[in-house]
mmCIF file of C-alpha atoms and ligand atoms in Angstrom:
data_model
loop_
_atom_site.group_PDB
_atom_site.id
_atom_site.type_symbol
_atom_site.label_atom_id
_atom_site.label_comp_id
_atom_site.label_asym_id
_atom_site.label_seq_id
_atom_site.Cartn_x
_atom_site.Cartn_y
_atom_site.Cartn_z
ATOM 1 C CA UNK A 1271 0.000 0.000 0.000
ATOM 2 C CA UNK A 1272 2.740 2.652 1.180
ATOM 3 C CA UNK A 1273 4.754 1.552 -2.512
ATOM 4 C CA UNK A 1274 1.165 2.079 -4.423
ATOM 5 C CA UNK A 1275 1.437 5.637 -2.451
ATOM 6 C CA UNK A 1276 4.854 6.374 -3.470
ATOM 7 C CA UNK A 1277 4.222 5.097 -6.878
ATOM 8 C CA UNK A 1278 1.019 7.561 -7.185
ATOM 9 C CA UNK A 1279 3.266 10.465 -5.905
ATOM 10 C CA UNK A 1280 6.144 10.187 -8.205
ATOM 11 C CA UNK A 1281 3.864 9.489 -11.254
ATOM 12 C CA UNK A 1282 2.251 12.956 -10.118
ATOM 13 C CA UNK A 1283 5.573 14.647 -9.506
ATOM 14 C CA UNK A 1284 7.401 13.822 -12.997
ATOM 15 C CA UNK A 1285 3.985 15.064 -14.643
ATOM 16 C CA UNK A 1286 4.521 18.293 -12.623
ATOM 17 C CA UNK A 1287 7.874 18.209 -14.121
ATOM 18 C CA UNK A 1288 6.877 18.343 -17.913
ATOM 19 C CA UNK A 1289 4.336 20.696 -17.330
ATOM 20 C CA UNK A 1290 7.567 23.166 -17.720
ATOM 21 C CA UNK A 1291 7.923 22.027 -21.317
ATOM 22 C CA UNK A 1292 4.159 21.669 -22.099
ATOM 23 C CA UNK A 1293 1.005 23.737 -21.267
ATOM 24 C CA UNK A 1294 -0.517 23.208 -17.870
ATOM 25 C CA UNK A 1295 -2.881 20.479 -18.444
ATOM 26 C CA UNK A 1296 -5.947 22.935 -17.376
ATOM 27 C CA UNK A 1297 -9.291 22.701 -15.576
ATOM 28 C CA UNK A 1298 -12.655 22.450 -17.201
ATOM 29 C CA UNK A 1299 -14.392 25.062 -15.511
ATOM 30 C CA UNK A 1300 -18.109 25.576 -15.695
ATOM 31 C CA UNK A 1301 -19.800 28.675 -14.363
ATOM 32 C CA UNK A 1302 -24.062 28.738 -13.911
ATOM 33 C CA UNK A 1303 -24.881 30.799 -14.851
ATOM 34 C CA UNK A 1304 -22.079 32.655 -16.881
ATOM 35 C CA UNK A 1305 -23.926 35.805 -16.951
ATOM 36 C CA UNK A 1306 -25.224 36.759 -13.857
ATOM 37 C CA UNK A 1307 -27.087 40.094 -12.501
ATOM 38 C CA UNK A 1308 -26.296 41.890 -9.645
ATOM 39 C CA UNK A 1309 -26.846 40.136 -6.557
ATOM 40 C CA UNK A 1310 -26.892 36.759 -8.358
ATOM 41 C CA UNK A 1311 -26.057 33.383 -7.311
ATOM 42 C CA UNK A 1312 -23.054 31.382 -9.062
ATOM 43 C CA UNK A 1313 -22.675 27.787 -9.370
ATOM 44 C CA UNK A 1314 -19.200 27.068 -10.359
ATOM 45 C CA UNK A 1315 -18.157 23.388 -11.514
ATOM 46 C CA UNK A 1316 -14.274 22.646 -11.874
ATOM 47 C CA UNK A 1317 -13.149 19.076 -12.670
ATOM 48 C CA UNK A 1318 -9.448 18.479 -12.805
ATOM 49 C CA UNK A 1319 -7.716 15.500 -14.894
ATOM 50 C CA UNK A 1320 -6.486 14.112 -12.072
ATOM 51 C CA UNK A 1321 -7.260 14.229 -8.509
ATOM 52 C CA UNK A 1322 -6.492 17.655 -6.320
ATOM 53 C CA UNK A 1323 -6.216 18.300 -2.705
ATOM 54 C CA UNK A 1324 -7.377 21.426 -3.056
ATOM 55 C CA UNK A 1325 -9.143 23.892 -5.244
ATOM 56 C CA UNK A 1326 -9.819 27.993 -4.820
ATOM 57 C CA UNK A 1327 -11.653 30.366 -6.517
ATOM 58 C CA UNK A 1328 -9.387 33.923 -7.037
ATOM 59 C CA UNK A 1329 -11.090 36.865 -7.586
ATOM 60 C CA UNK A 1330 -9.193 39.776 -6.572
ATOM 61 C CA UNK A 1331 -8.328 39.613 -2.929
ATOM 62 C CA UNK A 1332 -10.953 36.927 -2.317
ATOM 63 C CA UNK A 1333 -9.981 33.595 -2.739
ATOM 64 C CA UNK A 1334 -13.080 31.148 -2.074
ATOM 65 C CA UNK A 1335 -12.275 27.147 -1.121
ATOM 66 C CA UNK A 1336 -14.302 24.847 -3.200
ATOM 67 C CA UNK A 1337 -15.689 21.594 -2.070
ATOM 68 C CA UNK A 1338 -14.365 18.273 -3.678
ATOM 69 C CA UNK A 1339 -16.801 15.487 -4.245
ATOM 70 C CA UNK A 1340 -15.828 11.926 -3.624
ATOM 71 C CA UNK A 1341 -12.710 11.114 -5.885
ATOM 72 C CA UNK A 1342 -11.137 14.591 -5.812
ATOM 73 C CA UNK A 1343 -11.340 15.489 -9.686
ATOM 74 C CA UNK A 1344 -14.888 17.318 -9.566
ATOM 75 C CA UNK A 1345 -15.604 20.756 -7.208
ATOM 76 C CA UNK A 1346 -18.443 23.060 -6.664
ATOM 77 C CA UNK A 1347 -19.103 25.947 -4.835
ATOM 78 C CA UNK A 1348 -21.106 29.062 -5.333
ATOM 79 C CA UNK A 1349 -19.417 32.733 -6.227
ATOM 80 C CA UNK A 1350 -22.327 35.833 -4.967
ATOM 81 C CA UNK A 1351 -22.734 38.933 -7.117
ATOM 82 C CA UNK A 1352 -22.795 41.649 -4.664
ATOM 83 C CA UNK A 1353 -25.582 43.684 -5.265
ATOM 84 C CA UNK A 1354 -23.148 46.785 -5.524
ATOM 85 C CA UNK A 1355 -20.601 45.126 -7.934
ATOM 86 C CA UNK A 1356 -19.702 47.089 -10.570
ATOM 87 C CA UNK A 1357 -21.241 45.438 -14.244
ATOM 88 C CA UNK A 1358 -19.141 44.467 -16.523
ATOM 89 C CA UNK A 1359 -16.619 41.319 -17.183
ATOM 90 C CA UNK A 1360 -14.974 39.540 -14.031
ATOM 91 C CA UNK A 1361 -12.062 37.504 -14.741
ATOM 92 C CA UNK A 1362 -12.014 34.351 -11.814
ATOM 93 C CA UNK A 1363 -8.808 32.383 -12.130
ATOM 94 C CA UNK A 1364 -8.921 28.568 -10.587
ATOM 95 C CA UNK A 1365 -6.180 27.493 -8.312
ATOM 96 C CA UNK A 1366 -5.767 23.357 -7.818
ATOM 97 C CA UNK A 1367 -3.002 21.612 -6.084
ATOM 98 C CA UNK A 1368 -2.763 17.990 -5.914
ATOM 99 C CA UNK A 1369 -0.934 15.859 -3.208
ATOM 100 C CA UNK A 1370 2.391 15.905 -4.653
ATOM 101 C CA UNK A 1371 2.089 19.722 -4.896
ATOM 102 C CA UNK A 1372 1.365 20.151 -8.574
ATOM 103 C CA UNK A 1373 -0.521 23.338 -9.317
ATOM 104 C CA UNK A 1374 -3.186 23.329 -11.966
ATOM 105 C CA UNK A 1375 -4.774 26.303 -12.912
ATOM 106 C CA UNK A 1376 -8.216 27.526 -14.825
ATOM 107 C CA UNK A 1377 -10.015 30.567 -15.768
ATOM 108 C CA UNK A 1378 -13.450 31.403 -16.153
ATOM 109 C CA UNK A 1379 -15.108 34.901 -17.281
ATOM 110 C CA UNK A 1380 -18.086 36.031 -15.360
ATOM 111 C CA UNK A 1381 -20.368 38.684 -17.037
ATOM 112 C CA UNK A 1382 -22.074 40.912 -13.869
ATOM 113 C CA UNK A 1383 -25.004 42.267 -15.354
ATOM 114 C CA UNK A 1384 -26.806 45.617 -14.094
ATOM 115 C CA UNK A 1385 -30.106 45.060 -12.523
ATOM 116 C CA UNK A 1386 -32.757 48.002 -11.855
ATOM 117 C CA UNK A 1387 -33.700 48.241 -8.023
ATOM 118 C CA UNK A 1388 -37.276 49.775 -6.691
ATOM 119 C CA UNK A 1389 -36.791 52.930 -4.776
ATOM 120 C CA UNK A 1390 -38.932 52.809 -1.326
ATOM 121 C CA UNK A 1391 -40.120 55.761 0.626
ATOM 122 C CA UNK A 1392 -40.515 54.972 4.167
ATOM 123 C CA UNK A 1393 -41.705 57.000 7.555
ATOM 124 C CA UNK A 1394 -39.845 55.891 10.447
ATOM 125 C CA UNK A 1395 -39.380 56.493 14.021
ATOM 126 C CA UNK A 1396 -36.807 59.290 14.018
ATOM 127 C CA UNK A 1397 -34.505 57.420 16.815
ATOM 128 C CA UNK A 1398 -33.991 54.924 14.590
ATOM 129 C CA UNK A 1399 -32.406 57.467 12.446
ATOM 130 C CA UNK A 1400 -30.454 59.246 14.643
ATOM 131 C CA UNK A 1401 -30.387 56.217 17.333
ATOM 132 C CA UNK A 1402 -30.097 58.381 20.958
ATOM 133 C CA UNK A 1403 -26.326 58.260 22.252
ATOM 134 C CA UNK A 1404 -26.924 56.079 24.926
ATOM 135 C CA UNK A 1405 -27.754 53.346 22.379
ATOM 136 C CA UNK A 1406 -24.343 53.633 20.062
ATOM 137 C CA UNK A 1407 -22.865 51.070 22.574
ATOM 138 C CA UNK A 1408 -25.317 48.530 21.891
ATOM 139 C CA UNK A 1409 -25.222 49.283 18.222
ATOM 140 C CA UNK A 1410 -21.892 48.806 17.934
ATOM 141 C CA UNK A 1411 -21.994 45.514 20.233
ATOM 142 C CA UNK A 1412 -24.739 44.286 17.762
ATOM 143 C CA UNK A 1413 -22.347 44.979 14.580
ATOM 144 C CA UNK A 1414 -19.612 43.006 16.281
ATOM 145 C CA UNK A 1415 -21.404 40.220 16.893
ATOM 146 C CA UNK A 1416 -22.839 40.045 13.019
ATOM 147 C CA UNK A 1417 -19.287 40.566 12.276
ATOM 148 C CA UNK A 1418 -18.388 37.131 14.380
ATOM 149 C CA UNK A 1419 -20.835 35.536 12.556
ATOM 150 C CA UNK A 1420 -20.077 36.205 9.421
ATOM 151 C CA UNK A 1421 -16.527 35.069 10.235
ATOM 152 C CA UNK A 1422 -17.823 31.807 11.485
ATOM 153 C CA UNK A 1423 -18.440 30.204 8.311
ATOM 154 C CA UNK A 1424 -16.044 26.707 7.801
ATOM 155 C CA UNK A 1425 -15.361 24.970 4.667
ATOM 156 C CA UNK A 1426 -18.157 22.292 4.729
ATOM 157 C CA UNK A 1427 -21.106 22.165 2.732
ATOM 158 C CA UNK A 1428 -23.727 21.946 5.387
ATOM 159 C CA UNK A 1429 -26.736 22.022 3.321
ATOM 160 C CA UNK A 1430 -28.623 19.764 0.558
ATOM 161 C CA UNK A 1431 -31.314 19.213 -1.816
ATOM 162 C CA UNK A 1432 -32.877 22.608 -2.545
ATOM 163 C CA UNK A 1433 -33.210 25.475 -0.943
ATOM 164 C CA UNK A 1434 -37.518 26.795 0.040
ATOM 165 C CA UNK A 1435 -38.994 29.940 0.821
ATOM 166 C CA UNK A 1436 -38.867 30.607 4.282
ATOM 167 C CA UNK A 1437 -42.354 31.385 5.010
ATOM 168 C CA UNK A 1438 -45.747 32.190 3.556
ATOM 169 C CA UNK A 1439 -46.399 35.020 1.888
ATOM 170 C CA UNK A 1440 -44.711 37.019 -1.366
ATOM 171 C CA UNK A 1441 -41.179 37.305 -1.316
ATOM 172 C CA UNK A 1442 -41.082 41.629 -1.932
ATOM 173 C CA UNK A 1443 -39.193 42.914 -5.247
ATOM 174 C CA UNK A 1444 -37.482 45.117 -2.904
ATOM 175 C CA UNK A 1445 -34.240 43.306 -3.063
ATOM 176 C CA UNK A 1446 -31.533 46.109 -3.546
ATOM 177 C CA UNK A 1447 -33.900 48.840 -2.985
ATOM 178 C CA UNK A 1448 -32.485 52.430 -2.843
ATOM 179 C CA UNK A 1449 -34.228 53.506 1.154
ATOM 180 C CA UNK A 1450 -35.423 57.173 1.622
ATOM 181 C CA UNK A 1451 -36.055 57.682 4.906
ATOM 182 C CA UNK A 1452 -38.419 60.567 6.221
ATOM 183 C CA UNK A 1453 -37.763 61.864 2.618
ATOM 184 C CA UNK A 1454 -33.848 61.451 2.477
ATOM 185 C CA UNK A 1455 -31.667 58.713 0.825
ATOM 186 C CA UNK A 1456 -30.365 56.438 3.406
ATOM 187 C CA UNK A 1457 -29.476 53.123 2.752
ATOM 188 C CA UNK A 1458 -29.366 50.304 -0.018
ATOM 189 C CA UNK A 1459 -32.009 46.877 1.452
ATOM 190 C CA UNK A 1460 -29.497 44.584 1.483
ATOM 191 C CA UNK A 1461 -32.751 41.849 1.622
ATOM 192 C CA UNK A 1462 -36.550 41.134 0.302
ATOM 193 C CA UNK A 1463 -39.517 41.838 2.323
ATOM 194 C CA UNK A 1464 -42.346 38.784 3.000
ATOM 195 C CA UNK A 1465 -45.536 40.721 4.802
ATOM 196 C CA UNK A 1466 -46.903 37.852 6.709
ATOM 197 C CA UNK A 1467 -49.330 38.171 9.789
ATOM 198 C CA UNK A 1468 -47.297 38.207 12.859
ATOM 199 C CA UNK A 1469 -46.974 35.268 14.430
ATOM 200 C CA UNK A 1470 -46.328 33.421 11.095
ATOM 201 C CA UNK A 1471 -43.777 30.657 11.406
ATOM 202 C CA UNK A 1472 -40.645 31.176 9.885
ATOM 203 C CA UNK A 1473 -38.555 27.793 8.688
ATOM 204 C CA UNK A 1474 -35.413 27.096 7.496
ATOM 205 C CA UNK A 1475 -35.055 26.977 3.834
ATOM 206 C CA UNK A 1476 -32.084 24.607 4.130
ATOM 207 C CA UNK A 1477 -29.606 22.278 6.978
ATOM 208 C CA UNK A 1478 -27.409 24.692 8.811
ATOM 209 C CA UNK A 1479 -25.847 26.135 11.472
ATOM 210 C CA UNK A 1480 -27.091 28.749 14.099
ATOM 211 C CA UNK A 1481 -24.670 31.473 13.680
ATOM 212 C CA UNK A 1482 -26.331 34.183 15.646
ATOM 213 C CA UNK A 1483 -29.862 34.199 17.258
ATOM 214 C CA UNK A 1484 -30.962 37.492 19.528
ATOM 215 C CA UNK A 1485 -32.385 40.703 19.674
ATOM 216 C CA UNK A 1486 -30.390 43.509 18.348
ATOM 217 C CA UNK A 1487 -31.272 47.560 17.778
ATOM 218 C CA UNK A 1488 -31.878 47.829 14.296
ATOM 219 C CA UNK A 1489 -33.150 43.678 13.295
ATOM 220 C CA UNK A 1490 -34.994 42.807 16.439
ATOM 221 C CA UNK A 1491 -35.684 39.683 17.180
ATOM 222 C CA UNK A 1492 -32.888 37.811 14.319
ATOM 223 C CA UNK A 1493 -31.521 34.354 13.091
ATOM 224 C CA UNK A 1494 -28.605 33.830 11.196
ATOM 225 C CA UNK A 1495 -27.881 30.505 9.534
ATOM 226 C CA UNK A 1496 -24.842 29.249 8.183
ATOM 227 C CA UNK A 1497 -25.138 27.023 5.642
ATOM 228 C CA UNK A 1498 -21.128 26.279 5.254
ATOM 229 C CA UNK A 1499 -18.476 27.514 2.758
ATOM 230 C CA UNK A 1500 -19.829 31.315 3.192
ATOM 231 C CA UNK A 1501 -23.277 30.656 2.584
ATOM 232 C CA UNK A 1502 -25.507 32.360 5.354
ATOM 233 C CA UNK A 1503 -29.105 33.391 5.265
ATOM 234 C CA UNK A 1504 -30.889 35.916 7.506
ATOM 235 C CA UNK A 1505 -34.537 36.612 9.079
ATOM 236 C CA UNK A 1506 -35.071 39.897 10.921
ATOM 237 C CA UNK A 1507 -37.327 41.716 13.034
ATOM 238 C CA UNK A 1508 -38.894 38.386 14.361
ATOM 239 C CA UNK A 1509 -41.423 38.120 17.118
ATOM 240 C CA UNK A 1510 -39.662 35.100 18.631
ATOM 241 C CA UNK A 1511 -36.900 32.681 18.294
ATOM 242 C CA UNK A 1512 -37.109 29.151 18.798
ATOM 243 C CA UNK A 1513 -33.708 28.119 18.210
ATOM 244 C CA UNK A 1514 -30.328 29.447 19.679
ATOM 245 C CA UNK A 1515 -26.655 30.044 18.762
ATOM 246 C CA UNK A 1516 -24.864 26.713 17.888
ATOM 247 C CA UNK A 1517 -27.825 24.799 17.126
ATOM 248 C CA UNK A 1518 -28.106 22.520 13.950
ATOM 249 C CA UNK A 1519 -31.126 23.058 11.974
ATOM 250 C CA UNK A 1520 -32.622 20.872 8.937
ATOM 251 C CA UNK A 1521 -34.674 22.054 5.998
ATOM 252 C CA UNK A 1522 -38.162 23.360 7.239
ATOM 253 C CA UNK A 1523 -37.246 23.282 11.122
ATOM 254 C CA UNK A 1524 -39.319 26.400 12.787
ATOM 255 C CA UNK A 1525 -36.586 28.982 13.894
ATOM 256 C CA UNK A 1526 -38.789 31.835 14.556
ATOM 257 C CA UNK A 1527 -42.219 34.040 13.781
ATOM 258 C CA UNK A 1528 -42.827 36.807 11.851
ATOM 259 C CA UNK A 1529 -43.073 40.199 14.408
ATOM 260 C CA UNK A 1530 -42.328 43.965 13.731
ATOM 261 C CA UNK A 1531 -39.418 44.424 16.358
ATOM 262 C CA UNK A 1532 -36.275 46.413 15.799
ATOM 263 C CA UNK A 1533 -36.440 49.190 12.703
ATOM 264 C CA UNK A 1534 -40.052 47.778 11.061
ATOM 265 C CA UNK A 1535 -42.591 49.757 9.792
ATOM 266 C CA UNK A 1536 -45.193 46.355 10.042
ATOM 267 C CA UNK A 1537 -45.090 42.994 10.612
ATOM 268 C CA UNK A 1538 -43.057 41.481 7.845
ATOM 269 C CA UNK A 1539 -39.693 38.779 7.898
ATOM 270 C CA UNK A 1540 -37.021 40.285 6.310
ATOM 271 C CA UNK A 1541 -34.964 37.823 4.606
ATOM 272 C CA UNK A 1542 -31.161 38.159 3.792
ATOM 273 C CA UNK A 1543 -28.206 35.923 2.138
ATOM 274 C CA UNK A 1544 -24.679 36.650 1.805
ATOM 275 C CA UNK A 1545 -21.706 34.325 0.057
ATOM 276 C CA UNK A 1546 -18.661 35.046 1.238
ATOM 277 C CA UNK A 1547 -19.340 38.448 1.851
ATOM 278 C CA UNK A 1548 -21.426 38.690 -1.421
ATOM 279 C CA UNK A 1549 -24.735 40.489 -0.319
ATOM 280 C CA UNK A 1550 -26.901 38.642 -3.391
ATOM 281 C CA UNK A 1551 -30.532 37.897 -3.966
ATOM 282 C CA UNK A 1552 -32.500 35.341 -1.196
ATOM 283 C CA UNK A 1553 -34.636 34.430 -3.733
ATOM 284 C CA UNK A 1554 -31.734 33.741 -6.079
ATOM 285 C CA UNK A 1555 -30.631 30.665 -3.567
ATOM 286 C CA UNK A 1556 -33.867 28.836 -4.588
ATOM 287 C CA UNK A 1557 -33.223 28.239 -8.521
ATOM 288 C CA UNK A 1558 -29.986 26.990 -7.232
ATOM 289 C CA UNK A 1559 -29.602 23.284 -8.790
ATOM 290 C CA UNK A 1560 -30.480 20.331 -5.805
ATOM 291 C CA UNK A 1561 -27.591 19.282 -4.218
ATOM 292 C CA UNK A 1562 -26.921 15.508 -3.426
HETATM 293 ZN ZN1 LIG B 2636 -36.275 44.431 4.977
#
C-alpha cells in the first residue's frame, strides 16, 4: 500500500515536471450561470484530470475554497454577485493543487449584469435614524457580533437538496432597494420583504448552522444561519426565536415568527443571504440546482 502511495506520488511529480515544457494540463471550468445580474447566485463546476487536494476560486483579494466530491477530480461551490458590484466582465482564475504539490490552474469569465432596483419611501421612528447616544454602545456591540458571525463560516457544505422559501407570503421585489427615509436617501435593502401576519412561522429553507440568534437595535428579534463555505441566510425583526446560537437546523425546522421588532414599519420577515461576503438575492438561492 505505502509503494502504491509512493508510486502515485512520483507518477504525479514527474507530470509536474513536464508541465515546464508543455502547457498546464488545465481545468474544465463551468460557471451557472455565466452571466449573472447583480446580486446573483453562481454555481461554479471545476473538474481536474487528475485528482487535487485542493481547489480555490481567485477573484481579486478573495480567494473562495471549493468543495471536492468523492474522488477529488470534480468541485463546486457558489461565487455571490454583490448587489453593488460594478457590471461588466470579471475575470475568476482557478487554483488546484494535488498531493504531490502540482498546481493546476483555470479561468473562467463572469459577465455581472446591471439590474434596476425599486426605490422605497418609508416613515420611520426618528430614533432609529439618529439612534439616541446612549444606544451607540449597543449598536456597535450588535455589529460586532454580526461581524463574528459572518466570520464563522467553515469549509463544509452543510446544506442539501434545494433550498424553500422561508415562510408564507410574497417574497417583496425590494431586493436592492435604494431607502429614503423621512424623505432622504439612506441606505441600499441589502434583503426582500415577505408581509406575513405576525406570528407566522418562519422555517429554514435549508440544513445549517445557528450562527447568531438574539435581539439587536436595528433587526430585532434575528436568526442567522450558516449554511457552510460562506453561505448564510438571515430573518429579521422576528417576534420570537425558537432556536439558539450553535444549534443545527434541517430544511423546514421552525426557527422563529414573523413580528415587527427592531427598525419595522409592520409585521413582515425580512430575509437576507450573503456568500462570502457577497450580499446577493434570497430568492436567487432557490433556482440553485439540488444538491446531493
Ligand atoms: Zn427588509
Amino acid at each position: 500500500m505505502r509503494t502504491g502511495r509512493l508510486l502515485l506520488a512520483a507518477v504525479l511529480v514527474s507530470r509536474g515536471a513536464v508541465a515546464g515544457e508543455a502547457p498546464h494540463p488545465e481545468l474544465k471550468v463551468t460557471l451557472s450561470p455565466a452571466r449573472a445580474a447583480q446580486g446573483g447566485v453562481v454555481e461554479v463546476v471545476a473538474t481536474s484530470p487528475w485528482p487535487l487536494a485542493s481547489l480555490v476560486l481567485v477573484d481579486g483579494e478573495r480567494r473562495v475554497p471549493l468543495a471536492p466530491d468523492a474522488g477529488g477530480s470534480r468541485f463546486v461551490g457558489l461565487y455571490g454577485v454583490d448587489f453593488e458590484a460594478v457590471p461588466g466582465e470579471r475575470k475568476l482564475l482557478l487554483e488546484g493543487r494535488d498531493a504531490a504539490g502540482v498546481e493546476v490552474t483555470g479561468p473562467a469569465l463572469l459577465r455581472v449584469v446591471a439590474r434596476r432596483f425599486v426605490v422605497q419611501r418609508l416613515t420611520v421612528d426618528p430614533r432609529f435614524l439618529e439612534p439616541p447616544p446612549e444606544e451607540k454602545e449597543r449598536i456597535e456591540r450588535d455589529r460586532q457580533e454580526f461581524a463574528r458571525a459572518f466570520a464563522s463560516s467553515g469549509p463544509d457544505r452543510l446544506w442539501s437538496g434545494r433550498f424553500a422559501k422561508p415562510t408564507e407570503g410574497t417574497p417583496g421585489r425590494n431586493f436592492g432597494a435604494r431607502r429614503v427615509y423621512n424623505g432622504r436617501t439612506r441606505s441600499r435593502h441589502a434583503g426582500r420583504d415577505i408581509a406575513s401576519p405576525s406570528g407566522t412561522p418562519v422555517a429554514a429553507p435549508s440544513s445549517g448552522r445557528v450562527a447568531l440568534a438574539g435581539d439587536f437595535y436595528f433587526s430585532g428579534g434575528s436568526v442567522v444561519l450558516d449554511h457552510g463555505q460562506g453561505l448564510f441566510t438571515m430573518y429579521f425583526h422576528l417576534l420570537c426565536l425558537d432556536v439558539k446560537e450553535g444549534d443545527l437546523v434541517v430544511a423546514g425546522q421552525r426557527i422563529g415568527a414573523v413580528g415587527a421588532t427592531g427598525r419595522a414599519t409592520g409585521p413582515h420577515l425580512h430575509w437576507a443571504a450573503r456568500v462570502l461576503g457577497a450580499r446577493v438575492d434570497p430568492a436567487a438561492l432557490l433556482s440553485l440546482p439540488r444538491v446531493p
